[in-house]
Short mmCIF file of C-alpha atoms and ligand atoms in Angstrom, two decimals:
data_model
loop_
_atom_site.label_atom_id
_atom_site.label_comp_id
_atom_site.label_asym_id
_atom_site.label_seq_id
_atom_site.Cartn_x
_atom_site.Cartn_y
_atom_site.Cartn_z
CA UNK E 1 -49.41 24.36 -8.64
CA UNK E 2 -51.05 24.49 -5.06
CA UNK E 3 -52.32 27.89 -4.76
CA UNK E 4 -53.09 27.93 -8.35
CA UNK E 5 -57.45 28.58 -8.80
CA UNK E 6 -59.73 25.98 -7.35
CA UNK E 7 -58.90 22.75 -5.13
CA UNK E 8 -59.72 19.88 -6.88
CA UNK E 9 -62.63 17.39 -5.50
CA UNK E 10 -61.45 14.15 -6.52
CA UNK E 11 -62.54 11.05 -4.54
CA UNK E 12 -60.51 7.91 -5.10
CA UNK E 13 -63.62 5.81 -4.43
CA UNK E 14 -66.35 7.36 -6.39
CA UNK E 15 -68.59 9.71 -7.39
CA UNK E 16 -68.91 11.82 -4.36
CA UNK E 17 -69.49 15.38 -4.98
CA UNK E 18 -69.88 15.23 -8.46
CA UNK E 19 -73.01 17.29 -9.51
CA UNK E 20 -76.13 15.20 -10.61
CA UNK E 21 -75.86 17.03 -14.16
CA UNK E 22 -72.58 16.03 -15.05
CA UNK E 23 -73.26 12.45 -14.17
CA UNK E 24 -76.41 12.86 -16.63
CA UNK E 25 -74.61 14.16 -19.19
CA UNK E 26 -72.73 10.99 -19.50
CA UNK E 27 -75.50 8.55 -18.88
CA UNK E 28 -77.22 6.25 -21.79
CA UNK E 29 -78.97 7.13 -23.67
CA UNK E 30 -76.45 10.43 -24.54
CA UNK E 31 -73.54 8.17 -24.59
CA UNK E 32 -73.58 4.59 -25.42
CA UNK E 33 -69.89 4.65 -26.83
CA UNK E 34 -66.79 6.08 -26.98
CA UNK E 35 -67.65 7.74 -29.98
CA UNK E 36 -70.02 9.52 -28.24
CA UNK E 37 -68.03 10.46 -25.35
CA UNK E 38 -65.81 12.00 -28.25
CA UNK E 39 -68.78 14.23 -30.11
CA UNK E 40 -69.13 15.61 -26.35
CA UNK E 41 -65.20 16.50 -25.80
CA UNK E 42 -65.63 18.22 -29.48
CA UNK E 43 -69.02 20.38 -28.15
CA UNK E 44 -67.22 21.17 -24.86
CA UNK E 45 -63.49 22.70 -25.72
CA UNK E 46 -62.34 24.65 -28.31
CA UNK E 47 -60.99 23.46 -31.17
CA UNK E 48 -57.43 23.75 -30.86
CA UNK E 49 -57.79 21.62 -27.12
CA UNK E 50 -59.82 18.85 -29.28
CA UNK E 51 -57.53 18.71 -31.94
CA UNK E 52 -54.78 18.38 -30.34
CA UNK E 53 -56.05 14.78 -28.17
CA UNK E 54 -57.82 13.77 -31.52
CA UNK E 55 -55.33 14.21 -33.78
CA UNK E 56 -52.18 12.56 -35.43
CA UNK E 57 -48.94 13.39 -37.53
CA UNK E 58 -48.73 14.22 -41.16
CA UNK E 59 -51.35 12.64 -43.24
CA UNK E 60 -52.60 10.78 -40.07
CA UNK E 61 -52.57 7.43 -41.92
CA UNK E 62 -51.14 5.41 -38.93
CA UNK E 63 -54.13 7.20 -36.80
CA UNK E 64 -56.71 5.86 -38.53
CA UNK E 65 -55.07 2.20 -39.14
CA UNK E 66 -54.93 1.73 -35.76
CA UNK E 67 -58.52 2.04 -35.25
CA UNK E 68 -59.18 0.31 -38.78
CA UNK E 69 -56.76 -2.87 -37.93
CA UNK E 70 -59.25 -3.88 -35.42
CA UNK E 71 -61.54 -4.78 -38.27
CA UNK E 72 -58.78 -7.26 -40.46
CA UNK E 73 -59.71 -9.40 -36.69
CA UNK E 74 -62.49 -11.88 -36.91
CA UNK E 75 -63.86 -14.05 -33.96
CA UNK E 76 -64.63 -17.15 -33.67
CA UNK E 77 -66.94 -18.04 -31.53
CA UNK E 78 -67.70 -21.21 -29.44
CA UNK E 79 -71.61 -21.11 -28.80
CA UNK E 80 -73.88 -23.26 -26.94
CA UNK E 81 -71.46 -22.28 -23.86
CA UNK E 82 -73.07 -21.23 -20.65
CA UNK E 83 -70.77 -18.90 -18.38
CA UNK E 84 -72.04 -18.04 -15.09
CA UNK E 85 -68.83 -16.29 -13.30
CA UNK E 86 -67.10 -14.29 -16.30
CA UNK E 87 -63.50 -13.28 -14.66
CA UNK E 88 -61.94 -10.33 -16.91
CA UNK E 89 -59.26 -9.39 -13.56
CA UNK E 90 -55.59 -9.98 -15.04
CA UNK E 91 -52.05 -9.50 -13.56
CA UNK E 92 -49.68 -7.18 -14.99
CA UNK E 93 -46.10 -6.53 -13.83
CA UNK E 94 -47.74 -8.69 -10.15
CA UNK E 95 -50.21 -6.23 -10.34
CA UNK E 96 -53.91 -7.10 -9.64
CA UNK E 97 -56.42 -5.15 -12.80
CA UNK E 98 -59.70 -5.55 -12.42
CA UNK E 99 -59.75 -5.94 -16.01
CA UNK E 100 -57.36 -5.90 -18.78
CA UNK E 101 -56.79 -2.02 -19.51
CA UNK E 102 -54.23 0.78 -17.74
CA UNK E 103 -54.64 4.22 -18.74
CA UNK E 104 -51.88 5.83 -21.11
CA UNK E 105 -50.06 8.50 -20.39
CA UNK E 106 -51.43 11.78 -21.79
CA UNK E 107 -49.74 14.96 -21.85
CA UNK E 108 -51.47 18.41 -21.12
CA UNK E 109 -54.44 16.37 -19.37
CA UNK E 110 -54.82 19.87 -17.68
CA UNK E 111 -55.60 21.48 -20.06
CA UNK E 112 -58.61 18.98 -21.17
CA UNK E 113 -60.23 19.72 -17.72
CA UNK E 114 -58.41 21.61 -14.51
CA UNK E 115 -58.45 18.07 -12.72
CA UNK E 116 -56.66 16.49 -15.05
CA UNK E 117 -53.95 13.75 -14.35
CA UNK E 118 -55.80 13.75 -11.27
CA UNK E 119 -59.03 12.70 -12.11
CA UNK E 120 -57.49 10.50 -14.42
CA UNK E 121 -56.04 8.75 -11.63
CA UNK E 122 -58.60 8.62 -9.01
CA UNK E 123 -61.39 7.15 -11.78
CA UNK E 124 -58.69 4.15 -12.58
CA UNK E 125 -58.49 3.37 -8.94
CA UNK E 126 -61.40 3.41 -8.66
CA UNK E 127 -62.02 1.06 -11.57
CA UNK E 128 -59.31 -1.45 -9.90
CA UNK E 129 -56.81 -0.34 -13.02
CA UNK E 130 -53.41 1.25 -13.12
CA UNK E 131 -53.24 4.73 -14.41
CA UNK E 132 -49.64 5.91 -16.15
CA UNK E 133 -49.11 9.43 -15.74
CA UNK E 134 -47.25 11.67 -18.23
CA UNK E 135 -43.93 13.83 -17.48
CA UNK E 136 -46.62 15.93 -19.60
CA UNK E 137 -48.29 16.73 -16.72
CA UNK E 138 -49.85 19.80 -14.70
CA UNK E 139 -50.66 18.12 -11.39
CA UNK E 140 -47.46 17.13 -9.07
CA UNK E 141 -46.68 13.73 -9.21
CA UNK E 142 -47.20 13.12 -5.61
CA UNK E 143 -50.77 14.26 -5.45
CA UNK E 144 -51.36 11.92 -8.57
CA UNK E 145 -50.32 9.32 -6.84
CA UNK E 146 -52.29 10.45 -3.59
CA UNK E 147 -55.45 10.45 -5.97
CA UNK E 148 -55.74 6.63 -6.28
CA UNK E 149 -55.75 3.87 -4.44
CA UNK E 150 -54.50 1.96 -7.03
CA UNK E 151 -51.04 1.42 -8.64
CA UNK E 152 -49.67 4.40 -10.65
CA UNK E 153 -46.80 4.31 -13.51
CA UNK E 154 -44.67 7.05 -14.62
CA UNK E 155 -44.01 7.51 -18.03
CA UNK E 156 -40.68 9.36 -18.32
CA UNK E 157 -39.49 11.76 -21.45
CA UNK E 158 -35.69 13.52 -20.51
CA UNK E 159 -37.36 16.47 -21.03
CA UNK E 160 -34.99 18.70 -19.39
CA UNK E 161 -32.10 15.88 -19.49
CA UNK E 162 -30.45 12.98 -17.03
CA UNK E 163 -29.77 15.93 -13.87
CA UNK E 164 -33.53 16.44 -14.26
CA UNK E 165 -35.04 13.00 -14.61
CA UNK E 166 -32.61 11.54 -11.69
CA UNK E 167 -34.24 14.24 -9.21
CA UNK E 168 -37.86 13.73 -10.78
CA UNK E 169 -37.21 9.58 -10.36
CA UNK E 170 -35.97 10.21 -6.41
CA UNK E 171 -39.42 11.57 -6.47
CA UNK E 172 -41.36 9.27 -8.52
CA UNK E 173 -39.50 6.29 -6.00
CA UNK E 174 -40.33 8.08 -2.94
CA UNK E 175 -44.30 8.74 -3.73
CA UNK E 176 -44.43 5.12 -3.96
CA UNK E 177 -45.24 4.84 -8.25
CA UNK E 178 -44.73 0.68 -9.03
CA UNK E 179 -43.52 1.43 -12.55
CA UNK E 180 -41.13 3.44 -15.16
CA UNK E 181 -42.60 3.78 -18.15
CA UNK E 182 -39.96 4.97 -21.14
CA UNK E 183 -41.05 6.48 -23.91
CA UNK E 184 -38.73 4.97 -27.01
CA UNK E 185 -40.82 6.71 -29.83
CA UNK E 186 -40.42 10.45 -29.92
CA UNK E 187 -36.66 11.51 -30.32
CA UNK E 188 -38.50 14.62 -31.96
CA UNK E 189 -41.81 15.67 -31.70
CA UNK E 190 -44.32 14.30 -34.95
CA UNK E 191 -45.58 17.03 -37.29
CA UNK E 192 -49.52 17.22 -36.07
CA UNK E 193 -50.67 19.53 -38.36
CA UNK E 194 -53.36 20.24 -36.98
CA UNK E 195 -51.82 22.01 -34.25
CA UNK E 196 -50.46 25.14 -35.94
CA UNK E 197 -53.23 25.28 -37.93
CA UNK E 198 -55.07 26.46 -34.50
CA UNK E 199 -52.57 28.61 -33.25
CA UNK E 200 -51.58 25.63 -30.39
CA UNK E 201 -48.32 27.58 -30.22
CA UNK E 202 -49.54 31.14 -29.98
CA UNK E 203 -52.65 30.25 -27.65
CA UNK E 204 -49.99 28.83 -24.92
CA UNK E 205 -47.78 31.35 -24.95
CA UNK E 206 -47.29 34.09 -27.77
CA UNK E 207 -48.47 37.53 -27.41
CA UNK E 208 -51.72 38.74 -26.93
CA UNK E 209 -51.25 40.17 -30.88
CA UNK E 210 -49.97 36.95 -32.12
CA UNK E 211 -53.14 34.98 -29.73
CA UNK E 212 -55.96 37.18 -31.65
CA UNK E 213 -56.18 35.70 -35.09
CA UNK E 214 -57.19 32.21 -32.61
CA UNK E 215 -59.20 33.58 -29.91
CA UNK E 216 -62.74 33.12 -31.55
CA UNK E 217 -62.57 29.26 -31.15
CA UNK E 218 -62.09 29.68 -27.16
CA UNK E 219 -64.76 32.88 -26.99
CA UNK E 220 -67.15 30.45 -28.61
CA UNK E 221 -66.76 27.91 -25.42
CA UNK E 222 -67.06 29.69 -22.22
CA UNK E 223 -67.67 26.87 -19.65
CA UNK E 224 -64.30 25.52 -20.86
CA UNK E 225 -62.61 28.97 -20.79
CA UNK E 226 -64.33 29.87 -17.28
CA UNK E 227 -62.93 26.25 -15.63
CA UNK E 228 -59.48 27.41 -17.14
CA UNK E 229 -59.08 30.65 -16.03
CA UNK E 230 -60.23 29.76 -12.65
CA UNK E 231 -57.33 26.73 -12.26
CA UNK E 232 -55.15 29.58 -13.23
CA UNK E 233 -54.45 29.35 -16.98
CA UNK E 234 -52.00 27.51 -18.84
CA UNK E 235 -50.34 25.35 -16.14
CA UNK E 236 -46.60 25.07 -15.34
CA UNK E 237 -44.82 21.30 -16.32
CA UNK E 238 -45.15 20.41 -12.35
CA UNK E 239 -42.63 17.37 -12.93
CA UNK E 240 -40.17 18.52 -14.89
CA UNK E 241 -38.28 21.27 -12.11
CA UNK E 242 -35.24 22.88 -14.03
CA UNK E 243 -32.43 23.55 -10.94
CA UNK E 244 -32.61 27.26 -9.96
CA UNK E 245 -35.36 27.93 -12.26
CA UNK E 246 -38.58 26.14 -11.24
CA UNK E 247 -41.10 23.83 -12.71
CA UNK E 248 -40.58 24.29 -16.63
CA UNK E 249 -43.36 26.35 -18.85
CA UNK E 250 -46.14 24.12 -20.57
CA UNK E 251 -44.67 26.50 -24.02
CA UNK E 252 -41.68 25.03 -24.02
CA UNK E 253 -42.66 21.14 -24.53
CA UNK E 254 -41.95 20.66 -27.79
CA UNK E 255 -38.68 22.23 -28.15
CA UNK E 256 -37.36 20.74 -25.33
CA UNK E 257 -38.68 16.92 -26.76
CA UNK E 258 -36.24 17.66 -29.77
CA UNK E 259 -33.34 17.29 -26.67
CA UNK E 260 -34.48 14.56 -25.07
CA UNK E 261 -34.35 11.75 -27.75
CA UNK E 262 -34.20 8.24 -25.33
CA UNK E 263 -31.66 5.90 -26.24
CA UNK E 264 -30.39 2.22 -25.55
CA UNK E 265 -27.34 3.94 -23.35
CA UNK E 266 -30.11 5.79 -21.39
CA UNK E 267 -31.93 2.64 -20.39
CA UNK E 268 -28.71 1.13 -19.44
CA UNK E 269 -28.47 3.78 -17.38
CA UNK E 270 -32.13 3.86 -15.78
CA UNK E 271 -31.67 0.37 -15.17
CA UNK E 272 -29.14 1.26 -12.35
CA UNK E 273 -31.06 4.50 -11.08
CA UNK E 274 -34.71 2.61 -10.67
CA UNK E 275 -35.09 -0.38 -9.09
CA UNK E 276 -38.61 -1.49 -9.53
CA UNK E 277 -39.72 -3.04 -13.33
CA UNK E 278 -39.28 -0.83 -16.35
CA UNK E 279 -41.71 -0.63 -19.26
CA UNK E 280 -40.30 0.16 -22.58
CA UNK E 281 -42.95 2.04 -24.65
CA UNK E 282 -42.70 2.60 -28.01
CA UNK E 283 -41.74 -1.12 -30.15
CA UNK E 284 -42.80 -1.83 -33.32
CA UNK E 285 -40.71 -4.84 -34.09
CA UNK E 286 -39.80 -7.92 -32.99
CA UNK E 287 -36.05 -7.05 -32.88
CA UNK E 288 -36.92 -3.78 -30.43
CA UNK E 289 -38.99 -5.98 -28.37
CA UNK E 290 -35.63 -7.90 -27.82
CA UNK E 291 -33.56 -5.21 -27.46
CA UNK E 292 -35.99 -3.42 -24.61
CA UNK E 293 -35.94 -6.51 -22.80
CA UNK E 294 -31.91 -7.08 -23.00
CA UNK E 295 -31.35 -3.80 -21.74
CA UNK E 296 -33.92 -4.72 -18.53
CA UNK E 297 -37.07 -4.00 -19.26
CA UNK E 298 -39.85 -6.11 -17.53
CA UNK E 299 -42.58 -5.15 -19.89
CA UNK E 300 -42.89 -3.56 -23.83
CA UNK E 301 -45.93 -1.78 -25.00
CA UNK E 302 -46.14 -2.31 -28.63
CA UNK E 303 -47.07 1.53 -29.25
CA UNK E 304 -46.92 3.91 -32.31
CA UNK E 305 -47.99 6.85 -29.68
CA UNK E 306 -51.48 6.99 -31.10
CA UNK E 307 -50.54 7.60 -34.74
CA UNK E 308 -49.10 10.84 -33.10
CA UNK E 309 -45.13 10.45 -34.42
CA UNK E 310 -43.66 8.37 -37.25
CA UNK E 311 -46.93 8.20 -39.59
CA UNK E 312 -46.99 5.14 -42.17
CA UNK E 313 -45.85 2.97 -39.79
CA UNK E 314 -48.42 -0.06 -39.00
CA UNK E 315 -50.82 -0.05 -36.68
CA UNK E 316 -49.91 -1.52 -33.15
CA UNK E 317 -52.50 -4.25 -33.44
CA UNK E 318 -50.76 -5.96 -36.68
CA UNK E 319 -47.30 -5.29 -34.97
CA UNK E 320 -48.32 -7.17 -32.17
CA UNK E 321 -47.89 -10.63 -33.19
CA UNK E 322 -44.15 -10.44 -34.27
CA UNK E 323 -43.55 -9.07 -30.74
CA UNK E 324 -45.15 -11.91 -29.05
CA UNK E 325 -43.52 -14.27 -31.05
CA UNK E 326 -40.03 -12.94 -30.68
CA UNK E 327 -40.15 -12.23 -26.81
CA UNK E 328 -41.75 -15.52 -26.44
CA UNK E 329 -42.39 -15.18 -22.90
CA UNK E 330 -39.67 -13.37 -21.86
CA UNK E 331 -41.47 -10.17 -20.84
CA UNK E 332 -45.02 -9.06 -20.95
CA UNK E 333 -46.58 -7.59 -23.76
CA UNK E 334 -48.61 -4.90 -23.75
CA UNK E 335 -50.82 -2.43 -27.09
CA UNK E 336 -51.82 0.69 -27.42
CA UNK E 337 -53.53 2.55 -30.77
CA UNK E 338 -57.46 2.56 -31.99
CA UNK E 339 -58.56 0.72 -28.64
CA UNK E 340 -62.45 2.25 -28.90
CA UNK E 341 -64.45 -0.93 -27.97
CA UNK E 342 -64.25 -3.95 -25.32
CA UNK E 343 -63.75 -6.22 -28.36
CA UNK E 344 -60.77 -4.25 -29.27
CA UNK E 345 -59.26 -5.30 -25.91
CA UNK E 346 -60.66 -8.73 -26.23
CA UNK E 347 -58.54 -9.30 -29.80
CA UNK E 348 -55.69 -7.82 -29.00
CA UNK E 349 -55.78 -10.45 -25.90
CA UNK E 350 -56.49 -13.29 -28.59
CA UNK E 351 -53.32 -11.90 -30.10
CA UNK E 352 -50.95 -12.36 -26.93
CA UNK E 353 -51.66 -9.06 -25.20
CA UNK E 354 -51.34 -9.18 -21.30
CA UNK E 355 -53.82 -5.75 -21.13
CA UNK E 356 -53.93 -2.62 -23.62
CA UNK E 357 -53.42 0.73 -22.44
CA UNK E 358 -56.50 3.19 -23.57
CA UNK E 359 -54.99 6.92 -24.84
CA UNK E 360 -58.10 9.31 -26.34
CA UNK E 361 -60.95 6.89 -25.33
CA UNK E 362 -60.49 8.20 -21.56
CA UNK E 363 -59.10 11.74 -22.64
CA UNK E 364 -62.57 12.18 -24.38
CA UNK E 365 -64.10 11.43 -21.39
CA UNK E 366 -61.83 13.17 -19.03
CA UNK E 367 -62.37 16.50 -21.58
CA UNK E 368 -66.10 15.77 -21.80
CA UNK E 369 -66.83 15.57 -18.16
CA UNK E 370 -63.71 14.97 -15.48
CA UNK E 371 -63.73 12.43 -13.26
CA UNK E 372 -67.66 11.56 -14.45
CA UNK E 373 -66.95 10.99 -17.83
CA UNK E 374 -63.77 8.64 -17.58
CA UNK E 375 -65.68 6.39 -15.27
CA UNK E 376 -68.27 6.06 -17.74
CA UNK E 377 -65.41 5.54 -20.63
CA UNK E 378 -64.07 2.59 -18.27
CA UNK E 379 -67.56 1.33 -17.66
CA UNK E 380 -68.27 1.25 -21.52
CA UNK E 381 -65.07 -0.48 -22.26
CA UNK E 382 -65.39 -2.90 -19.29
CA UNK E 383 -69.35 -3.58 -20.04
CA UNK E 384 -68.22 -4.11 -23.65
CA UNK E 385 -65.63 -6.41 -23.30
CA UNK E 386 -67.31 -8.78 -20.21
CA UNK E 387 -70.59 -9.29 -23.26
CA UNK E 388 -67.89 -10.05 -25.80
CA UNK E 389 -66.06 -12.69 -23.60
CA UNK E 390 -69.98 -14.30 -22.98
CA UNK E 391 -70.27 -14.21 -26.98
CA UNK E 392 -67.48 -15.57 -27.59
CA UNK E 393 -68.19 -18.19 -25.02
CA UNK E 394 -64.88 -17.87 -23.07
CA UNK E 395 -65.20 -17.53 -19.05
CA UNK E 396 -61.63 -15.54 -18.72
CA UNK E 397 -59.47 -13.30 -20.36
CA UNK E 398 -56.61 -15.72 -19.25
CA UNK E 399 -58.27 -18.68 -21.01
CA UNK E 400 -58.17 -16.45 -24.53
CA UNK E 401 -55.67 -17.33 -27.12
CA UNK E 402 -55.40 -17.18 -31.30
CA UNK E 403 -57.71 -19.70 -31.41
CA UNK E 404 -60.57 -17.30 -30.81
CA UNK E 405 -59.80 -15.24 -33.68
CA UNK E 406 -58.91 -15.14 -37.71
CA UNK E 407 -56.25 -12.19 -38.36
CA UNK E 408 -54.30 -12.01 -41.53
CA UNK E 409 -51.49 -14.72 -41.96
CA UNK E 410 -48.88 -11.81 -43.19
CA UNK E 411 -48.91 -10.51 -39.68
CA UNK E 412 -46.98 -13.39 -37.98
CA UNK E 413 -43.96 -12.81 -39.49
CA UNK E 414 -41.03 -13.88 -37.97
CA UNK E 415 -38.60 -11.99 -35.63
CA UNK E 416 -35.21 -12.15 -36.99
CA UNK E 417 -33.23 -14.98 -34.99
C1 FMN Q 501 -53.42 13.84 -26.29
C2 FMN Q 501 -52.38 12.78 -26.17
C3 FMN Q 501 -51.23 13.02 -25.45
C4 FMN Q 501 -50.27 12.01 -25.31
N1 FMN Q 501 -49.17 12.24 -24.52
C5 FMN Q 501 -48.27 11.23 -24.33
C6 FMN Q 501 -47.18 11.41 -23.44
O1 FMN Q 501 -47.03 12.45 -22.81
N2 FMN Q 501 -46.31 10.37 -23.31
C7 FMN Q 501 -46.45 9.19 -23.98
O2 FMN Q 501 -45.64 8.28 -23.83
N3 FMN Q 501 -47.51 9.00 -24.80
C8 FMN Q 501 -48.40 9.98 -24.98
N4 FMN Q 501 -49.48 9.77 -25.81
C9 FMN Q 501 -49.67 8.46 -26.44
C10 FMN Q 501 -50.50 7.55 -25.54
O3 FMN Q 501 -49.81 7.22 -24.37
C11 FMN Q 501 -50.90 6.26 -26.26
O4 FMN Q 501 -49.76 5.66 -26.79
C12 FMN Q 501 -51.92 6.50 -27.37
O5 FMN Q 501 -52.83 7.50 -26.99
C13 FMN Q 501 -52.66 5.22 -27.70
O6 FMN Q 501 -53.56 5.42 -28.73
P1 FMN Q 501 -55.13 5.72 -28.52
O7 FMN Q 501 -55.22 7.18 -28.19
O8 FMN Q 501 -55.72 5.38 -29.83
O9 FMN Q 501 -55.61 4.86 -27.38
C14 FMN Q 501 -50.45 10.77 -25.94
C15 FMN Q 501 -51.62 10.53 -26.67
C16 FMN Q 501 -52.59 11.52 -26.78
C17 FMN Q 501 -53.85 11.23 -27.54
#
């Protein structure tokens, strides 16, 4: 992609060189909350780019249950506590966090903004979090990496298949990434309708005929369209280099998913090629938690990809118990889904969580301002969840536990023996 429109200012440490009015246009009192981060993504690209990070499959019941879950969890407080050194800093995988939250992988971050997977990973280093980057991705992997100075996953798809992935991993090993991240949920692609409602199809690659009926929604937002054109358009898949042909074309993505389903055989087999700890991403069960970690993996994410695949399946938050309870210590246990708010992290860390990873609460930020606007995500979320630990009158997220919270009793049900 070097070569492709502008260079990329990213600055691992900070918030050098980013214009005064971008920084403003993140600051309170404009945004207090995600939410609001996410009203600025909508105003700033066009609607098929915002649908496509705010959306989820079919009726997108599992999308909004995973924010919704979060309510069924009610704290319980121990007042009349006085905290003067609040520690939120956790270990995952023998990895130091700041706090308790790693950024998701999310695909086509390049198209959100032209920094992308980049910015994504310089503002979690610079948080003191790990960021998990995509086989989704437009940057290459090794300036990703380059752009923090934190750890960096990679989240692996067989996009491509084994021949692929091997060469991709020698990579991946040699650019110094600390984890594999495998994707267990999306052996096809989920039906967002949303998407070819908007012409996603047609706007990445079709015809310039087939593009017209869409174009209106992208006329209508020119700083987004003037920021793509100058990075060069719709970018190439930058990790995903097909032999003799060349990093693979953004278009093809969703066909090539329906080839790449990830099985038990293929972990068996990862387990040999990579070396360092693999996370298995994707469990909704108890019985998949144990299954992930027979087959090697260090870590499971209990994941329903954002409400983006299978929808009516629960949310992650009420799936969470039954995987702590079955893996019983065995591996680490990580959530993803509906994390909007510092509390969110906070109960799923009552519930046996190690850290969440945060999907669209970044990717609004990333969309609504680069670099800028996920540092002011993180801040939120971090801000948010250091008051909730004072109010709940607990000095460290490693001193939480159930007893901090009331959740529905149908939740812990058993793993199967
Ligand atoms: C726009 C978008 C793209 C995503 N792309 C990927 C991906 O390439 N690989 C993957 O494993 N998960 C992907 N996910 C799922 C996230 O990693 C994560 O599971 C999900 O976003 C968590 O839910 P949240 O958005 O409510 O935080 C994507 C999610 C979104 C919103």
């Amino acid at each position: 992609m070097e070569g492709r429109g502008r260079a990329h200012e990213i600055d691992g440490r900070g918030q050098k060189g980013v214009p005064v009015s971008s920084i403003r246009t993140v600051a309170s009192p404009r945004v207090i909350n995600i939410e609001d981060l996410r009203l600025l993504a909508r105003r700033r690209l066009p609607q098929v780019v915002f649908d496509y990070v705010d959306g989820g499959a079919d009726g997108e019941v599992t999308l909004r249950e995973n924010c919704r879950a979060f309510d069924d969890v009610i704290f319980r407080p121990r007042q009349a506590v006085a905290i003067s050194n609040c520690e939120l800093g956790t270990r995952v995988l023998g990895l130091s966090l700041s706090f308790p939250v790693i950024l998701a992988p999310v695909g086509y971050s390049r198209l959100m903004h032209p920094a992308g997977e980049l910015a994504a990973a310089a503002a979690a280093g610079a948080a003191g979090i790990a960021y998990t980057l995509s086989t989704i991705s437009g940057h290459k992997l090794e300036n990703v990496r380059a752009a923090s100075p934190g750890p960096v996953w990679y989240q692996l798809y067989l996009v491509g298949g084994r021949q692929v992935a091997e060469a991709t991993i020698d990579r991946v090993r040699r650019a110094g990434f600390s984890a594999l991240v495998v994707t267990i949920d999306t052996p096809v692609a989920g039906m967002r309708e949303r998407d070819p409602r908007n012409g996603m199809k047609e706007l990445l690659g079709g015809s310039v005929f087939a593009k017209i009926p869409f174009l209106p929604q992208i006329l209508t937002h020119p700083a987004w369209l003037a920021a793509f054109l100058l990075d060069g358009g719709v970018p190439n898949l930058e990790n995903i280099v097909i032999p003799e042909k060349g990093p693979m074309p953004l278009i093809d993505v969703t066909a090539a998913l329906s080839k790449a389903a990830v099985t038990w055989d293929d972990l068996r087999w990862l387990r040999q090629l990579w070396t360092g700890p693999i996370v298995v991403k994707g469990v909704l069960t108890g019985d998949d938690a144990k299954r992930a970690v027979d087959e090697g993996a260090a870590a499971v994410v209990v994941s329903n990809h954002g409400g983006r695949q299978l929808d009516g399946v629960s949310s992650s938050l009420r799936a969470l118990p039954e995987v702590v309870a079955a893996l019983d210590g065995q591996a680490e246990v990580l959530m993803d889904g509906g994390v909007r708010r510092g509390s969110d992290i906070i109960k799923a860390i009552c519930l046996g969580a190690r850290a969440v990873l945060v999907g669209r609460a970044y990717a609004y930020g990333l969309a609504a301002a680069g670099q800028i606007g996920i540092a002011r995500a993180l801040k939120i979320l971090r801000d948010d969840a250091e008051r909730t630990l004072r109010l709940l009158g607990c000095a460290s997220t490693s001193a939480l536990n159930a007893s901090y919270v009331d959740f529905p009793a149908h939740w812990r049900r058993k793993a199967s023996p």
